[in-house]
Amino acid sequence: MGVQTGNTLLQIAFLLYVSSLAGYLVFLVRQKDRIQKISFYLIAMGVGIHLAGMLTLGVTIKGLPVQNLVQSLSMAALALGAMFLYVQYKFNLKMLGLFAALILSITMLSALVLPDTQAPPNDAFKGVWFYCHILLIFAGDAALGLACGAGILYLLQEKGIKARNPGFFFKRLPSLDFLDDVSHACITTGFFLLTLGLVTGFVYAKVLWGHFWSWDFKEVFSLGAWFVYAVLLHLRLYAGWRGRKSAIMTIVGFAIIVFTFLGVNLFLGGHHQEFTK
């Protein structure tokens, strides 16, 4: 009963995300603030119902619902949706909603159509360090995903400014400085959360397997993604890396994160493969 209720709530959240995506596409063309606000509220409602669904699943399985690929995708979408609400509240970058709604819709569609294989009880999925590690990593990845979205918008706007004909997006996007500021804020937030997530992951590994580091593929690629953002922040601070270079590197960094989340588990294996069965 609990699983069925939770899944029903997730399906409702998916419909709200898709409706929001449709709204943002209309907003992209017509540029009516009322349409943007409705689309934003649809995402907000979706996140609320999504959270209720995940809590229902968590209570039912008596643990954090990240114990297979379907649950992990759903958790990733929830983290992105919640982080988007925060970023939108803080910066009001309206077109970022289009990116968020698109990713939310695709991720939740994947979570709903893939087979939901129930994982057997596993003590490895419990404990304070495990919960902290998972929640921090998903929150950090969500912030870095939005940084990627802001980076894409930056490149679109820059292309319009450099062209003789500014094109479709020029009047629909804010200034390059503002897009760069939003991206930078998301990067610093995501990097901070990712760092804490990795540290708690090391502690969790020590508690569970007896050592902090085991050269697991997921560990290596996670550290690689962390290094990319560390270099980006360092170059921004000491070499003035802003704008285009920062946007491109942000997109590359998030591509590594997506591969670390899905590709490593699906194609390379390791300790974390348990989460994508």
PDB file of C-alpha atoms in Angstrom:
ATOM      1  CA  MET A   1       0.000   0.000   0.000  1.00  0.00           C
ATOM      2  CA  GLY A   2       2.790   2.399   0.942  1.00  0.00           C
ATOM      3  CA  VAL A   3       4.764   1.669  -2.203  1.00  0.00           C
ATOM      4  CA  GLN A   4       1.676   2.095  -4.363  1.00  0.00           C
ATOM      5  CA  THR A   5       0.820   5.416  -2.714  1.00  0.00           C
ATOM      6  CA  GLY A   6       4.395   6.607  -3.070  1.00  0.00           C
ATOM      7  CA  ASN A   7       4.518   5.664  -6.749  1.00  0.00           C
ATOM      8  CA  THR A   8       1.196   7.395  -7.388  1.00  0.00           C
ATOM      9  CA  LEU A   9       2.565  10.588  -5.844  1.00  0.00           C
ATOM     10  CA  LEU A  10       5.677  10.319  -8.027  1.00  0.00           C
ATOM     11  CA  GLN A  11       3.509   9.942 -11.113  1.00  0.00           C
ATOM     12  CA  ILE A  12       1.575  13.085 -10.153  1.00  0.00           C
ATOM     13  CA  ALA A  13       4.868  14.925  -9.641  1.00  0.00           C
ATOM     14  CA  PHE A  14       5.997  13.816 -13.103  1.00  0.00           C
ATOM     15  CA  LEU A  15       2.807  15.176 -14.674  1.00  0.00           C
ATOM     16  CA  LEU A  16       3.367  18.505 -12.920  1.00  0.00           C
ATOM     17  CA  TYR A  17       6.973  18.637 -14.174  1.00  0.00           C
ATOM     18  CA  VAL A  18       5.858  17.925 -17.737  1.00  0.00           C
ATOM     19  CA  SER A  19       3.107  20.548 -17.458  1.00  0.00           C
ATOM     20  CA  SER A  20       5.698  23.007 -16.202  1.00  0.00           C
ATOM     21  CA  LEU A  21       7.956  22.176 -19.154  1.00  0.00           C
ATOM     22  CA  ALA A  22       5.081  22.900 -21.537  1.00  0.00           C
ATOM     23  CA  GLY A  23       4.470  26.170 -19.724  1.00  0.00           C
ATOM     24  CA  TYR A  24       8.100  27.217 -19.950  1.00  0.00           C
ATOM     25  CA  LEU A  25       8.132  26.420 -23.678  1.00  0.00           C
ATOM     26  CA  VAL A  26       5.139  28.712 -24.121  1.00  0.00           C
ATOM     27  CA  PHE A  27       6.907  31.327 -21.992  1.00  0.00           C
ATOM     28  CA  LEU A  28       9.986  30.999 -24.202  1.00  0.00           C
ATOM     29  CA  VAL A  29       7.894  32.036 -27.204  1.00  0.00           C
ATOM     30  CA  ARG A  30       5.391  34.486 -25.742  1.00  0.00           C
ATOM     31  CA  GLN A  31       7.400  36.004 -22.844  1.00  0.00           C
ATOM     32  CA  LYS A  32       4.423  36.511 -20.557  1.00  0.00           C
ATOM     33  CA  ASP A  33       5.375  36.734 -16.880  1.00  0.00           C
ATOM     34  CA  ARG A  34       2.085  35.157 -15.858  1.00  0.00           C
ATOM     35  CA  ILE A  35       2.945  32.022 -17.821  1.00  0.00           C
ATOM     36  CA  GLN A  36       6.399  31.867 -16.208  1.00  0.00           C
ATOM     37  CA  LYS A  37       4.911  32.170 -12.731  1.00  0.00           C
ATOM     38  CA  ILE A  38       2.380  29.413 -13.403  1.00  0.00           C
ATOM     39  CA  SER A  39       5.174  27.186 -14.716  1.00  0.00           C
ATOM     40  CA  PHE A  40       7.274  27.888 -11.653  1.00  0.00           C
ATOM     41  CA  TYR A  41       4.399  27.074  -9.300  1.00  0.00           C
ATOM     42  CA  LEU A  42       3.829  23.806 -11.164  1.00  0.00           C
ATOM     43  CA  ILE A  43       7.428  22.821 -10.416  1.00  0.00           C
ATOM     44  CA  ALA A  44       6.998  23.908  -6.790  1.00  0.00           C
ATOM     45  CA  MET A  45       3.870  21.764  -6.473  1.00  0.00           C
ATOM     46  CA  GLY A  46       5.681  18.904  -8.178  1.00  0.00           C
ATOM     47  CA  VAL A  47       8.584  19.128  -5.723  1.00  0.00           C
ATOM     48  CA  GLY A  48       6.190  19.118  -2.762  1.00  0.00           C
ATOM     49  CA  ILE A  49       4.310  16.055  -4.008  1.00  0.00           C
ATOM     50  CA  HIS A  50       7.575  14.435  -5.054  1.00  0.00           C
ATOM     51  CA  LEU A  51       8.915  14.898  -1.519  1.00  0.00           C
ATOM     52  CA  ALA A  52       5.742  13.375  -0.079  1.00  0.00           C
ATOM     53  CA  GLY A  53       6.137  10.391  -2.404  1.00  0.00           C
ATOM     54  CA  MET A  54       9.764   9.824  -1.439  1.00  0.00           C
ATOM     55  CA  LEU A  55       8.949  10.129   2.264  1.00  0.00           C
ATOM     56  CA  THR A  56       6.168   7.577   1.815  1.00  0.00           C
ATOM     57  CA  LEU A  57       8.564   5.181   0.098  1.00  0.00           C
ATOM     58  CA  GLY A  58      11.184   5.811   2.767  1.00  0.00           C
ATOM     59  CA  VAL A  59       8.786   5.003   5.590  1.00  0.00           C
ATOM     60  CA  THR A  60       7.628   1.880   3.736  1.00  0.00           C
ATOM     61  CA  ILE A  61      11.105   0.454   3.136  1.00  0.00           C
ATOM     62  CA  LYS A  62      12.393   1.858   6.456  1.00  0.00           C
ATOM     63  CA  GLY A  63      15.322   3.607   4.872  1.00  0.00           C
ATOM     64  CA  LEU A  64      16.452   6.193   2.370  1.00  0.00           C
ATOM     65  CA  PRO A  65      14.833   5.408  -1.021  1.00  0.00           C
ATOM     66  CA  VAL A  66      18.045   5.245  -3.054  1.00  0.00           C
ATOM     67  CA  GLN A  67      18.407   1.474  -3.123  1.00  0.00           C
ATOM     68  CA  ASN A  68      18.069   0.885  -6.854  1.00  0.00           C
ATOM     69  CA  LEU A  69      18.339   2.856 -10.100  1.00  0.00           C
ATOM     70  CA  VAL A  70      14.702   3.964 -10.132  1.00  0.00           C
ATOM     71  CA  GLN A  71      14.867   5.328  -6.600  1.00  0.00           C
ATOM     72  CA  SER A  72      18.245   6.973  -7.227  1.00  0.00           C
ATOM     73  CA  LEU A  73      16.920   8.744 -10.339  1.00  0.00           C
ATOM     74  CA  SER A  74      13.881   9.913  -8.424  1.00  0.00           C
ATOM     75  CA  MET A  75      16.064  11.217  -5.589  1.00  0.00           C
ATOM     76  CA  ALA A  76      18.287  13.032  -8.105  1.00  0.00           C
ATOM     77  CA  ALA A  77      15.223  14.711  -9.617  1.00  0.00           C
ATOM     78  CA  LEU A  78      13.911  15.708  -6.203  1.00  0.00           C
ATOM     79  CA  ALA A  79      17.267  17.240  -5.276  1.00  0.00           C
ATOM     80  CA  LEU A  80      17.369  19.178  -8.564  1.00  0.00           C
ATOM     81  CA  GLY A  81      13.814  20.419  -8.111  1.00  0.00           C
ATOM     82  CA  ALA A  82      14.424  21.559  -4.541  1.00  0.00           C
ATOM     83  CA  MET A  83      17.702  23.262  -5.472  1.00  0.00           C
ATOM     84  CA  PHE A  84      16.018  24.987  -8.400  1.00  0.00           C
ATOM     85  CA  LEU A  85      13.372  26.463  -6.090  1.00  0.00           C
ATOM     86  CA  TYR A  86      16.146  27.908  -3.922  1.00  0.00           C
ATOM     87  CA  VAL A  87      18.126  29.308  -6.880  1.00  0.00           C
ATOM     88  CA  GLN A  88      14.990  30.761  -8.445  1.00  0.00           C
ATOM     89  CA  TYR A  89      14.019  32.406  -5.158  1.00  0.00           C
ATOM     90  CA  LYS A  90      17.486  33.888  -4.769  1.00  0.00           C
ATOM     91  CA  PHE A  91      18.196  35.022  -8.350  1.00  0.00           C
ATOM     92  CA  ASN A  92      14.892  34.920 -10.266  1.00  0.00           C
ATOM     93  CA  LEU A  93      16.588  33.658 -13.431  1.00  0.00           C
ATOM     94  CA  LYS A  94      13.354  32.890 -15.234  1.00  0.00           C
ATOM     95  CA  MET A  95      14.709  30.908 -18.185  1.00  0.00           C
ATOM     96  CA  LEU A  96      16.566  28.546 -15.870  1.00  0.00           C
ATOM     97  CA  GLY A  97      13.148  27.023 -15.222  1.00  0.00           C
ATOM     98  CA  LEU A  98      13.092  25.685 -18.770  1.00  0.00           C
ATOM     99  CA  PHE A  99      16.340  23.792 -18.156  1.00  0.00           C
ATOM    100  CA  ALA A 100      15.150  22.528 -14.760  1.00  0.00           C
ATOM    101  CA  ALA A 101      11.735  21.413 -16.050  1.00  0.00           C
ATOM    102  CA  LEU A 102      13.362  19.598 -18.976  1.00  0.00           C
ATOM    103  CA  ILE A 103      15.824  17.689 -16.780  1.00  0.00           C
ATOM    104  CA  LEU A 104      13.127  16.933 -14.195  1.00  0.00           C
ATOM    105  CA  SER A 105      10.789  15.565 -16.857  1.00  0.00           C
ATOM    106  CA  ILE A 106      13.441  13.379 -18.496  1.00  0.00           C
ATOM    107  CA  THR A 107      14.773  12.049 -15.189  1.00  0.00           C
ATOM    108  CA  MET A 108      11.339  11.243 -13.784  1.00  0.00           C
ATOM    109  CA  LEU A 109      10.212   9.674 -17.054  1.00  0.00           C
ATOM    110  CA  SER A 110      13.239   7.380 -16.823  1.00  0.00           C
ATOM    111  CA  ALA A 111      12.424   6.577 -13.202  1.00  0.00           C
ATOM    112  CA  LEU A 112       8.826   5.701 -14.071  1.00  0.00           C
ATOM    113  CA  VAL A 113       9.457   3.524 -17.132  1.00  0.00           C
ATOM    114  CA  LEU A 114      12.461   1.546 -15.880  1.00  0.00           C
ATOM    115  CA  PRO A 115      11.759  -1.686 -13.948  1.00  0.00           C
ATOM    116  CA  ASP A 116      11.622  -0.982 -10.219  1.00  0.00           C
ATOM    117  CA  THR A 117      13.583  -3.964  -8.927  1.00  0.00           C
ATOM    118  CA  GLN A 118      13.198  -4.172  -5.172  1.00  0.00           C
ATOM    119  CA  ALA A 119      16.565  -4.456  -3.456  1.00  0.00           C
ATOM    120  CA  PRO A 120      16.915  -7.036  -0.680  1.00  0.00           C
ATOM    121  CA  PRO A 121      17.458  -5.671   2.855  1.00  0.00           C
ATOM    122  CA  ASN A 122      21.011  -4.412   3.172  1.00  0.00           C
ATOM    123  CA  ASP A 123      22.573  -2.852   6.266  1.00  0.00           C
ATOM    124  CA  ALA A 124      24.964  -0.965   3.983  1.00  0.00           C
ATOM    125  CA  PHE A 125      22.071   1.389   3.134  1.00  0.00           C
ATOM    126  CA  LYS A 126      21.683   2.566   6.712  1.00  0.00           C
ATOM    127  CA  GLY A 127      23.546   4.743   9.186  1.00  0.00           C
ATOM    128  CA  VAL A 128      24.113   8.449   9.770  1.00  0.00           C
ATOM    129  CA  TRP A 129      27.200   8.626   7.563  1.00  0.00           C
ATOM    130  CA  PHE A 130      25.357   6.945   4.701  1.00  0.00           C
ATOM    131  CA  TYR A 131      22.417   9.353   4.943  1.00  0.00           C
ATOM    132  CA  CYS A 132      24.690  12.403   5.146  1.00  0.00           C
ATOM    133  CA  HIS A 133      26.833  11.166   2.248  1.00  0.00           C
ATOM    134  CA  ILE A 134      23.870  10.511  -0.048  1.00  0.00           C
ATOM    135  CA  LEU A 135      21.938  13.693   0.705  1.00  0.00           C
ATOM    136  CA  LEU A 136      25.010  15.929   0.395  1.00  0.00           C
ATOM    137  CA  ILE A 137      26.120  14.323  -2.864  1.00  0.00           C
ATOM    138  CA  PHE A 138      22.679  14.619  -4.460  1.00  0.00           C
ATOM    139  CA  ALA A 139      22.284  18.231  -3.283  1.00  0.00           C
ATOM    140  CA  GLY A 140      25.761  19.111  -4.570  1.00  0.00           C
ATOM    141  CA  ASP A 141      25.142  17.458  -7.941  1.00  0.00           C
ATOM    142  CA  ALA A 142      21.835  19.330  -8.221  1.00  0.00           C
ATOM    143  CA  ALA A 143      23.519  22.687  -7.668  1.00  0.00           C
ATOM    144  CA  LEU A 144      26.229  21.836 -10.201  1.00  0.00           C
ATOM    145  CA  GLY A 145      23.534  20.751 -12.652  1.00  0.00           C
ATOM    146  CA  LEU A 146      21.903  24.162 -12.391  1.00  0.00           C
ATOM    147  CA  ALA A 147      25.341  25.748 -12.850  1.00  0.00           C
ATOM    148  CA  CYS A 148      25.539  23.792 -16.095  1.00  0.00           C
ATOM    149  CA  GLY A 149      22.128  25.153 -17.093  1.00  0.00           C
ATOM    150  CA  ALA A 150      23.222  28.717 -16.384  1.00  0.00           C
ATOM    151  CA  GLY A 151      26.405  28.024 -18.359  1.00  0.00           C
ATOM    152  CA  ILE A 152      24.392  26.887 -21.376  1.00  0.00           C
ATOM    153  CA  LEU A 153      22.243  30.021 -21.171  1.00  0.00           C
ATOM    154  CA  TYR A 154      25.440  32.087 -20.985  1.00  0.00           C
ATOM    155  CA  LEU A 155      26.791  30.552 -24.196  1.00  0.00           C
ATOM    156  CA  LEU A 156      23.465  31.118 -25.979  1.00  0.00           C
ATOM    157  CA  GLN A 157      23.394  34.746 -24.931  1.00  0.00           C
ATOM    158  CA  GLU A 158      27.026  35.289 -25.844  1.00  0.00           C
ATOM    159  CA  LYS A 159      26.423  33.825 -29.300  1.00  0.00           C
ATOM    160  CA  GLY A 160      23.522  36.228 -29.815  1.00  0.00           C
ATOM    161  CA  ILE A 161      25.549  39.249 -28.697  1.00  0.00           C
ATOM    162  CA  LYS A 162      28.482  38.439 -30.978  1.00  0.00           C
ATOM    163  CA  ALA A 163      26.289  37.817 -34.013  1.00  0.00           C
ATOM    164  CA  ARG A 164      25.154  40.647 -36.289  1.00  0.00           C
ATOM    165  CA  ASN A 165      21.630  39.410 -35.784  1.00  0.00           C
ATOM    166  CA  PRO A 166      21.190  38.826 -32.015  1.00  0.00           C
ATOM    167  CA  GLY A 167      18.658  36.109 -32.701  1.00  0.00           C
ATOM    168  CA  PHE A 168      15.892  34.413 -30.785  1.00  0.00           C
ATOM    169  CA  PHE A 169      17.403  34.205 -27.292  1.00  0.00           C
ATOM    170  CA  PHE A 170      18.933  37.682 -27.042  1.00  0.00           C
ATOM    171  CA  LYS A 171      15.838  39.432 -25.664  1.00  0.00           C
ATOM    172  CA  ARG A 172      14.850  36.406 -23.599  1.00  0.00           C
ATOM    173  CA  LEU A 173      17.984  36.144 -21.498  1.00  0.00           C
ATOM    174  CA  PRO A 174      19.554  38.509 -18.948  1.00  0.00           C
ATOM    175  CA  SER A 175      23.034  40.004 -19.167  1.00  0.00           C
ATOM    176  CA  LEU A 176      26.141  37.858 -19.429  1.00  0.00           C
ATOM    177  CA  ASP A 177      27.378  39.141 -16.063  1.00  0.00           C
ATOM    178  CA  PHE A 178      24.183  38.058 -14.352  1.00  0.00           C
ATOM    179  CA  LEU A 179      24.278  34.584 -15.943  1.00  0.00           C
ATOM    180  CA  ASP A 180      27.920  34.237 -14.929  1.00  0.00           C
ATOM    181  CA  ASP A 181      27.099  35.285 -11.356  1.00  0.00           C
ATOM    182  CA  VAL A 182      24.286  32.725 -11.099  1.00  0.00           C
ATOM    183  CA  SER A 183      26.511  29.991 -12.492  1.00  0.00           C
ATOM    184  CA  HIS A 184      29.309  30.906 -10.075  1.00  0.00           C
ATOM    185  CA  ALA A 185      26.952  30.880  -7.081  1.00  0.00           C
ATOM    186  CA  CYS A 186      25.687  27.433  -8.082  1.00  0.00           C
ATOM    187  CA  ILE A 187      29.251  26.176  -8.548  1.00  0.00           C
ATOM    188  CA  THR A 188      30.446  27.358  -5.141  1.00  0.00           C
ATOM    189  CA  THR A 189      27.344  25.915  -3.456  1.00  0.00           C
ATOM    190  CA  GLY A 190      27.623  22.636  -5.329  1.00  0.00           C
ATOM    191  CA  PHE A 191      31.363  22.356  -4.737  1.00  0.00           C
ATOM    192  CA  PHE A 192      30.920  22.921  -1.008  1.00  0.00           C
ATOM    193  CA  LEU A 193      28.186  20.283  -0.751  1.00  0.00           C
ATOM    194  CA  LEU A 194      30.104  17.873  -2.998  1.00  0.00           C
ATOM    195  CA  THR A 195      33.184  18.240  -0.818  1.00  0.00           C
ATOM    196  CA  LEU A 196      31.204  17.457   2.326  1.00  0.00           C
ATOM    197  CA  GLY A 197      29.549  14.570   0.509  1.00  0.00           C
ATOM    198  CA  LEU A 198      32.900  13.069  -0.457  1.00  0.00           C
ATOM    199  CA  VAL A 199      34.300  13.471   3.054  1.00  0.00           C
ATOM    200  CA  THR A 200      31.281  11.779   4.630  1.00  0.00           C
ATOM    201  CA  GLY A 201      31.574   9.106   1.934  1.00  0.00           C
ATOM    202  CA  PHE A 202      35.164   8.421   2.970  1.00  0.00           C
ATOM    203  CA  VAL A 203      34.086   8.077   6.581  1.00  0.00           C
ATOM    204  CA  TYR A 204      31.176   5.842   5.556  1.00  0.00           C
ATOM    205  CA  ALA A 205      33.566   3.629   3.571  1.00  0.00           C
ATOM    206  CA  LYS A 206      35.893   3.384   6.568  1.00  0.00           C
ATOM    207  CA  VAL A 207      33.005   2.332   8.806  1.00  0.00           C
ATOM    208  CA  LEU A 208      31.613  -0.171   6.283  1.00  0.00           C
ATOM    209  CA  TRP A 209      34.711  -1.593   4.548  1.00  0.00           C
ATOM    210  CA  GLY A 210      37.475  -0.677   6.948  1.00  0.00           C
ATOM    211  CA  HIS A 211      39.321   1.794   4.706  1.00  0.00           C
ATOM    212  CA  PHE A 212      38.742   5.334   3.460  1.00  0.00           C
ATOM    213  CA  TRP A 213      39.749   4.733  -0.157  1.00  0.00           C
ATOM    214  CA  SER A 214      39.645   1.621  -2.323  1.00  0.00           C
ATOM    215  CA  TRP A 215      40.184   2.900  -5.893  1.00  0.00           C
ATOM    216  CA  ASP A 216      36.584   2.076  -6.711  1.00  0.00           C
ATOM    217  CA  PHE A 217      35.603   3.500 -10.126  1.00  0.00           C
ATOM    218  CA  LYS A 218      32.947   5.700  -8.535  1.00  0.00           C
ATOM    219  CA  GLU A 219      35.470   7.101  -6.075  1.00  0.00           C
ATOM    220  CA  VAL A 220      37.973   7.865  -8.834  1.00  0.00           C
ATOM    221  CA  PHE A 221      35.481   9.613 -11.122  1.00  0.00           C
ATOM    222  CA  SER A 222      33.884  11.484  -8.209  1.00  0.00           C
ATOM    223  CA  LEU A 223      37.268  12.806  -7.207  1.00  0.00           C
ATOM    224  CA  GLY A 224      37.916  13.681 -10.856  1.00  0.00           C
ATOM    225  CA  ALA A 225      34.715  15.745 -11.002  1.00  0.00           C
ATOM    226  CA  TRP A 226      35.628  17.429  -7.722  1.00  0.00           C
ATOM    227  CA  PHE A 227      39.077  18.249  -9.150  1.00  0.00           C
ATOM    228  CA  VAL A 228      37.550  19.857 -12.272  1.00  0.00           C
ATOM    229  CA  TYR A 229      35.466  22.232 -10.154  1.00  0.00           C
ATOM    230  CA  ALA A 230      38.373  22.884  -7.788  1.00  0.00           C
ATOM    231  CA  VAL A 231      40.542  23.910 -10.753  1.00  0.00           C
ATOM    232  CA  LEU A 232      37.726  26.058 -12.137  1.00  0.00           C
ATOM    233  CA  LEU A 233      37.292  27.929  -8.844  1.00  0.00           C
ATOM    234  CA  HIS A 234      41.050  28.339  -8.482  1.00  0.00           C
ATOM    235  CA  LEU A 235      41.428  29.716 -12.026  1.00  0.00           C
ATOM    236  CA  ARG A 236      38.456  32.022 -11.525  1.00  0.00           C
ATOM    237  CA  LEU A 237      39.994  33.421  -8.368  1.00  0.00           C
ATOM    238  CA  TYR A 238      43.609  33.723  -9.468  1.00  0.00           C
ATOM    239  CA  ALA A 239      43.523  33.838 -13.290  1.00  0.00           C
ATOM    240  CA  GLY A 240      40.254  35.639 -13.940  1.00  0.00           C
ATOM    241  CA  TRP A 241      38.508  32.691 -15.551  1.00  0.00           C
ATOM    242  CA  ARG A 242      34.992  33.978 -16.032  1.00  0.00           C
ATOM    243  CA  GLY A 243      32.370  33.970 -18.701  1.00  0.00           C
ATOM    244  CA  ARG A 244      32.856  31.628 -21.631  1.00  0.00           C
ATOM    245  CA  LYS A 245      35.717  29.556 -20.183  1.00  0.00           C
ATOM    246  CA  SER A 246      33.875  29.094 -16.926  1.00  0.00           C
ATOM    247  CA  ALA A 247      30.641  28.154 -18.718  1.00  0.00           C
ATOM    248  CA  ILE A 248      32.351  25.525 -20.871  1.00  0.00           C
ATOM    249  CA  MET A 249      34.209  24.030 -17.936  1.00  0.00           C
ATOM    250  CA  THR A 250      30.972  23.928 -15.923  1.00  0.00           C
ATOM    251  CA  ILE A 251      29.289  21.939 -18.685  1.00  0.00           C
ATOM    252  CA  VAL A 252      32.256  19.560 -18.901  1.00  0.00           C
ATOM    253  CA  GLY A 253      32.243  19.100 -15.134  1.00  0.00           C
ATOM    254  CA  PHE A 254      28.553  18.244 -15.076  1.00  0.00           C
ATOM    255  CA  ALA A 255      29.023  15.762 -17.932  1.00  0.00           C
ATOM    256  CA  ILE A 256      31.582  13.986 -15.734  1.00  0.00           C
ATOM    257  CA  ILE A 257      29.105  13.993 -12.851  1.00  0.00           C
ATOM    258  CA  VAL A 258      26.375  12.447 -15.016  1.00  0.00           C
ATOM    259  CA  PHE A 259      28.792   9.749 -16.170  1.00  0.00           C
ATOM    260  CA  THR A 260      29.887   9.201 -12.580  1.00  0.00           C
ATOM    261  CA  PHE A 261      26.253   8.839 -11.507  1.00  0.00           C
ATOM    262  CA  LEU A 262      25.090   6.559 -14.316  1.00  0.00           C
ATOM    263  CA  GLY A 263      27.920   5.481 -16.597  1.00  0.00           C
ATOM    264  CA  VAL A 264      30.285   4.216 -13.911  1.00  0.00           C
ATOM    265  CA  ASN A 265      27.580   2.157 -12.226  1.00  0.00           C
ATOM    266  CA  LEU A 266      26.130   0.742 -15.425  1.00  0.00           C
ATOM    267  CA  PHE A 267      29.336   0.064 -17.372  1.00  0.00           C
ATOM    268  CA  LEU A 268      32.229  -0.141 -14.917  1.00  0.00           C
ATOM    269  CA  GLY A 269      30.757  -1.545 -11.706  1.00  0.00           C
ATOM    270  CA  GLY A 270      32.129  -1.225  -8.198  1.00  0.00           C
ATOM    271  CA  HIS A 271      30.727  -0.728  -4.720  1.00  0.00           C
ATOM    272  CA  HIS A 272      28.060   1.732  -5.880  1.00  0.00           C
ATOM    273  CA  GLN A 273      26.604  -0.614  -8.476  1.00  0.00           C
ATOM    274  CA  GLU A 274      24.178  -1.726  -5.774  1.00  0.00           C
ATOM    275  CA  PHE A 275      22.344   1.575  -6.252  1.00  0.00           C
ATOM    276  CA  THR A 276      21.675   1.024  -9.957  1.00  0.00           C
ATOM    277  CA  LYS A 277      20.372  -2.512 -10.061  1.00  0.00           C
TER     278      LYS A 277
END
